[in-house]
PDB file of C-alpha atoms in Angstrom:
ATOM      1  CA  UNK E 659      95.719 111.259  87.556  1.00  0.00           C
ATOM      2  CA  UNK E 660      98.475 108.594  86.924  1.00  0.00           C
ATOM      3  CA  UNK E 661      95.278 107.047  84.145  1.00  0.00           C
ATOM      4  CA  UNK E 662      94.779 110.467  82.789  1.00  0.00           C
ATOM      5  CA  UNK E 663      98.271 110.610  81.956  1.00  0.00           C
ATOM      6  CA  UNK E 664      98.752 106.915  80.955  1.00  0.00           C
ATOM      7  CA  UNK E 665      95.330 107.814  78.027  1.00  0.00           C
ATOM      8  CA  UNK E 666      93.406 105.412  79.818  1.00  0.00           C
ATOM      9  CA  UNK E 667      89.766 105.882  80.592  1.00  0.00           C
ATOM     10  CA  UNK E 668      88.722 107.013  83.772  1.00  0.00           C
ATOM     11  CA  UNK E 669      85.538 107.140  85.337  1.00  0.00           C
ATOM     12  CA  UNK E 670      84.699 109.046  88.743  1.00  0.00           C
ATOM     13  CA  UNK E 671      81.272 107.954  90.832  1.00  0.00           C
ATOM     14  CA  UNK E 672      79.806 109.685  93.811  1.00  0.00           C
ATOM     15  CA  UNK E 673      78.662 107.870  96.045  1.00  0.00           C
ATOM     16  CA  UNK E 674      76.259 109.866  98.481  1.00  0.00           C
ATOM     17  CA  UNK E 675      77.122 107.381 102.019  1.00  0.00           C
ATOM     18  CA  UNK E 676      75.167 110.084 104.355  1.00  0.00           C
ATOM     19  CA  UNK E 677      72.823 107.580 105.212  1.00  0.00           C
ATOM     20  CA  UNK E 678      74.515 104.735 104.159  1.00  0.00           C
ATOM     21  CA  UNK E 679      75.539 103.396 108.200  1.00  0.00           C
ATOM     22  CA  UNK E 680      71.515 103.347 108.619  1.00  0.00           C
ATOM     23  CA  UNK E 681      71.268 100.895 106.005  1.00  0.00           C
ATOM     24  CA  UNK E 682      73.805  97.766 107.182  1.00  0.00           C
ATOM     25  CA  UNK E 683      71.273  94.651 107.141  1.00  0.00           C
ATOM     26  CA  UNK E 684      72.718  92.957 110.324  1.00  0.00           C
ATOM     27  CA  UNK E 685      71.723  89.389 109.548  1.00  0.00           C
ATOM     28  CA  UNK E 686      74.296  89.947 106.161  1.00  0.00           C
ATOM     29  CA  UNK E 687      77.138  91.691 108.248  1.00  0.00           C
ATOM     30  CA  UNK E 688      77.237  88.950 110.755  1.00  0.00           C
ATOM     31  CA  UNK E 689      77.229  86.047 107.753  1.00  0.00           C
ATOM     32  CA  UNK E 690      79.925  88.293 105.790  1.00  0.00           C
ATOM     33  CA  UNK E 691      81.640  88.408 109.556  1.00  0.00           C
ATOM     34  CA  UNK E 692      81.367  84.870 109.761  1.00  0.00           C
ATOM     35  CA  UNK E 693      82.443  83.689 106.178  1.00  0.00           C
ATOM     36  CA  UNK E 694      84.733  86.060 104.634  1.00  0.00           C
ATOM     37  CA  UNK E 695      86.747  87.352 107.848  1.00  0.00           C
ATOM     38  CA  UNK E 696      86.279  83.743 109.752  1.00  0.00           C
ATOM     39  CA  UNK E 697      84.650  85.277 113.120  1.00  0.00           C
ATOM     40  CA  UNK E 698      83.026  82.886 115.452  1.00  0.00           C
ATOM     41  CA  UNK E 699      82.226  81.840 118.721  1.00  0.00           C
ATOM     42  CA  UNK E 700      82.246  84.747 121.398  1.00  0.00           C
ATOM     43  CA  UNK E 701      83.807  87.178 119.035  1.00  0.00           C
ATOM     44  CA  UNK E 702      80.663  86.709 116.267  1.00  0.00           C
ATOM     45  CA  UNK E 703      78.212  86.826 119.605  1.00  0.00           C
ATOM     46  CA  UNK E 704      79.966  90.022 120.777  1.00  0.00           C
ATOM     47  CA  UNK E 705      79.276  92.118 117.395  1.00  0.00           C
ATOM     48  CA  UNK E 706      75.873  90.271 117.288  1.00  0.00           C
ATOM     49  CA  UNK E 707      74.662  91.993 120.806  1.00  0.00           C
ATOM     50  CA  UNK E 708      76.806  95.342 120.069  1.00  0.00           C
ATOM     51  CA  UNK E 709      74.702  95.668 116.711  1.00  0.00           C
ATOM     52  CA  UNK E 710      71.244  94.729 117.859  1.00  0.00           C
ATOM     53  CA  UNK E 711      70.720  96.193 121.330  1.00  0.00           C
ATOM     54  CA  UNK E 712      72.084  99.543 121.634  1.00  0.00           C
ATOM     55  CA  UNK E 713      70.823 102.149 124.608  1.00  0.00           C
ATOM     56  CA  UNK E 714      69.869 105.313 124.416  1.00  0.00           C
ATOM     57  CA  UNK E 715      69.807 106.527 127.373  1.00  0.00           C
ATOM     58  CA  UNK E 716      70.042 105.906 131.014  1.00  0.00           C
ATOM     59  CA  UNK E 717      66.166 105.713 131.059  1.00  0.00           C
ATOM     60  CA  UNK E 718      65.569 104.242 127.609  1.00  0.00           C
ATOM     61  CA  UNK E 719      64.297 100.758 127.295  1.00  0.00           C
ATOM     62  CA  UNK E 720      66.893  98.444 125.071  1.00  0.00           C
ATOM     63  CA  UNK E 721      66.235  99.126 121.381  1.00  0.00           C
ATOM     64  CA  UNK E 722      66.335  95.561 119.253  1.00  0.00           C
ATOM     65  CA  UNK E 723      67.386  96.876 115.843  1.00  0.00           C
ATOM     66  CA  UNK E 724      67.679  94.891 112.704  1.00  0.00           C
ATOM     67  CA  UNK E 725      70.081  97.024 111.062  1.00  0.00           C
ATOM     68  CA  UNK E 726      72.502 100.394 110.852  1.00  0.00           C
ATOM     69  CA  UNK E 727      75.763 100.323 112.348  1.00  0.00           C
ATOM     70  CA  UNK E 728      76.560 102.847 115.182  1.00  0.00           C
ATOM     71  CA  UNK E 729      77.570 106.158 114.416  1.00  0.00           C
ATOM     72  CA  UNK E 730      79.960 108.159 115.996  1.00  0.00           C
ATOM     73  CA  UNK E 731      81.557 104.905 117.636  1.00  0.00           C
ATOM     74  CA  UNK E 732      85.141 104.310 116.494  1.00  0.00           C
ATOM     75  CA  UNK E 733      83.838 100.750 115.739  1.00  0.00           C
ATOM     76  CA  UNK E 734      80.789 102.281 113.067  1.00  0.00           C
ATOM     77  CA  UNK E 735      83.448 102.969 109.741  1.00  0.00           C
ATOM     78  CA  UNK E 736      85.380  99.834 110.247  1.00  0.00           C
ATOM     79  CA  UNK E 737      82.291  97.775 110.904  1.00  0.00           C
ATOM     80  CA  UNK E 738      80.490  99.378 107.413  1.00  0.00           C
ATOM     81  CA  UNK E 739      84.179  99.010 105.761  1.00  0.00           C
ATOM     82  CA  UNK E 740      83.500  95.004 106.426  1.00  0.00           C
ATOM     83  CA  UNK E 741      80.233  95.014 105.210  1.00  0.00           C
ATOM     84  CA  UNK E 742      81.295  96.549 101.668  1.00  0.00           C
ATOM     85  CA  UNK E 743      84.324  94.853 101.293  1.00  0.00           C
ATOM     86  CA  UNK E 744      82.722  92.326  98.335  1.00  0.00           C
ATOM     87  CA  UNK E 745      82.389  95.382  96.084  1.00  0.00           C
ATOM     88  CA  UNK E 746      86.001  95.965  96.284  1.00  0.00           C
ATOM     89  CA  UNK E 747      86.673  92.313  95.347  1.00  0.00           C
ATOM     90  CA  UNK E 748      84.327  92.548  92.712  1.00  0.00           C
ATOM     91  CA  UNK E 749      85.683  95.588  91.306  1.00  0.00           C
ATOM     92  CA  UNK E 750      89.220  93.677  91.374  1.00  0.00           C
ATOM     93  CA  UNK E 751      87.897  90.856  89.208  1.00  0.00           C
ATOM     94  CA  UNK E 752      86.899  93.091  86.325  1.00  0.00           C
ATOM     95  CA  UNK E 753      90.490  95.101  87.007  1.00  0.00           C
ATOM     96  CA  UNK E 754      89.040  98.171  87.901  1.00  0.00           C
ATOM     97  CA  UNK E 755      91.234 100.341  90.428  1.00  0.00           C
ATOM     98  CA  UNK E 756      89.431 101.886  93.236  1.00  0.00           C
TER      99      UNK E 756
END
Protein backbone atom coordinates (compact mmCIF):
# COMPACT_ATOMS: atom_id res chain seq x y z
CA UNK A 1 0.00 0.00 0.00
CA UNK A 2 2.77 2.36 1.36
CA UNK A 3 4.15 1.96 -2.91
CA UNK A 4 0.70 2.62 -4.11
CA UNK A 5 0.69 5.71 -2.28
CA UNK A 6 4.39 6.67 -2.80
CA UNK A 7 3.32 6.27 -7.24
CA UNK A 8 5.66 3.59 -7.38
CA UNK A 9 5.05 0.45 -9.34
CA UNK A 10 3.91 -2.49 -7.74
CA UNK A 11 3.67 -5.86 -8.82
CA UNK A 12 1.76 -8.79 -6.88
CA UNK A 13 2.74 -12.73 -7.80
CA UNK A 14 0.98 -15.81 -6.62
CA UNK A 15 2.77 -18.23 -5.87
CA UNK A 16 0.70 -21.61 -5.72
CA UNK A 17 3.26 -23.50 -2.67
CA UNK A 18 0.50 -26.47 -2.25
CA UNK A 19 2.92 -28.81 -3.35
CA UNK A 20 5.82 -26.92 -3.04
CA UNK A 21 7.24 -29.03 0.52
CA UNK A 22 7.13 -32.21 -1.97
CA UNK A 23 9.54 -30.62 -4.11
CA UNK A 24 12.78 -29.69 -1.62
CA UNK A 25 15.79 -31.55 -3.52
CA UNK A 26 17.58 -32.76 -0.29
CA UNK A 27 21.09 -33.02 -1.68
CA UNK A 28 20.61 -28.80 -2.30
CA UNK A 29 19.01 -28.17 1.24
CA UNK A 30 21.78 -29.91 3.01
CA UNK A 31 24.64 -27.89 0.74
CA UNK A 32 22.49 -24.54 1.28
CA UNK A 33 22.49 -25.92 5.18
CA UNK A 34 26.01 -26.34 5.01
CA UNK A 35 27.20 -23.10 3.14
CA UNK A 36 24.91 -20.33 3.71
CA UNK A 37 23.74 -21.09 7.46
CA UNK A 38 27.34 -22.83 8.37
CA UNK A 39 25.78 -26.31 9.72
CA UNK A 40 28.13 -29.15 10.18
CA UNK A 41 29.18 -32.02 11.93
CA UNK A 42 26.30 -33.80 13.98
CA UNK A 43 23.91 -30.98 13.45
CA UNK A 44 24.22 -31.33 9.26
CA UNK A 45 24.04 -35.41 9.96
CA UNK A 46 20.93 -34.89 12.14
CA UNK A 47 18.77 -32.99 9.31
CA UNK A 48 20.47 -35.40 6.80
CA UNK A 49 18.74 -38.68 8.55
CA UNK A 50 15.47 -36.55 9.63
CA UNK A 51 15.02 -35.72 5.77
CA UNK A 52 15.83 -39.02 4.16
CA UNK A 53 14.38 -41.78 6.35
CA UNK A 54 11.10 -40.94 7.63
CA UNK A 55 8.47 -43.85 8.99
CA UNK A 56 5.27 -44.33 8.31
CA UNK A 57 4.09 -46.41 10.43
CA UNK A 58 4.76 -48.78 13.19
CA UNK A 59 4.79 -51.60 10.52
CA UNK A 60 6.20 -49.67 7.58
CA UNK A 61 9.62 -50.44 6.34
CA UNK A 62 12.02 -47.08 6.46
CA UNK A 63 11.27 -44.97 3.38
CA UNK A 64 14.81 -43.50 1.78
CA UNK A 65 13.50 -40.34 0.11
CA UNK A 66 15.46 -37.99 -2.01
CA UNK A 67 13.41 -35.08 -1.45
CA UNK A 68 10.15 -33.12 0.21
CA UNK A 69 10.37 -31.82 3.55
CA UNK A 70 7.91 -33.16 6.23
CA UNK A 71 4.64 -31.83 6.50
CA UNK A 72 2.76 -31.17 9.37
CA UNK A 73 6.09 -31.23 11.54
CA UNK A 74 6.82 -27.88 13.19
CA UNK A 75 10.32 -28.37 11.61
CA UNK A 76 8.63 -28.67 7.63
CA UNK A 77 8.02 -24.43 7.11
CA UNK A 78 11.24 -23.46 8.70
CA UNK A 79 13.17 -26.18 6.95
CA UNK A 80 11.46 -25.01 3.25
CA UNK A 81 11.96 -21.22 4.61
CA UNK A 82 15.94 -22.26 4.47
CA UNK A 83 15.78 -23.76 1.33
CA UNK A 84 14.25 -20.50 -0.42
CA UNK A 85 16.07 -18.10 1.35
CA UNK A 86 18.49 -17.25 -1.98
CA UNK A 87 15.40 -15.86 -3.72
CA UNK A 88 14.97 -13.39 -1.05
CA UNK A 89 18.64 -12.34 -1.39
CA UNK A 90 18.28 -12.18 -4.90
CA UNK A 91 15.28 -10.16 -4.86
CA UNK A 92 17.34 -7.71 -2.42
CA UNK A 93 20.08 -7.22 -5.00
CA UNK A 94 17.77 -5.88 -7.68
CA UNK A 95 15.92 -3.73 -4.62
CA UNK A 96 12.80 -5.33 -4.88
CA UNK A 97 10.75 -5.46 -1.46
CA UNK A 98 9.17 -8.67 -0.63
Amino acid sequence: MMSIDQGKPLILVHLDLSAAFDTVDHNVLLSKLKDMFGQSGKVLEWFRSYLKQRFHGILSDIQFLLSGVPQGSVLGPLIFIMYTRPLGIIAQQYGVKY
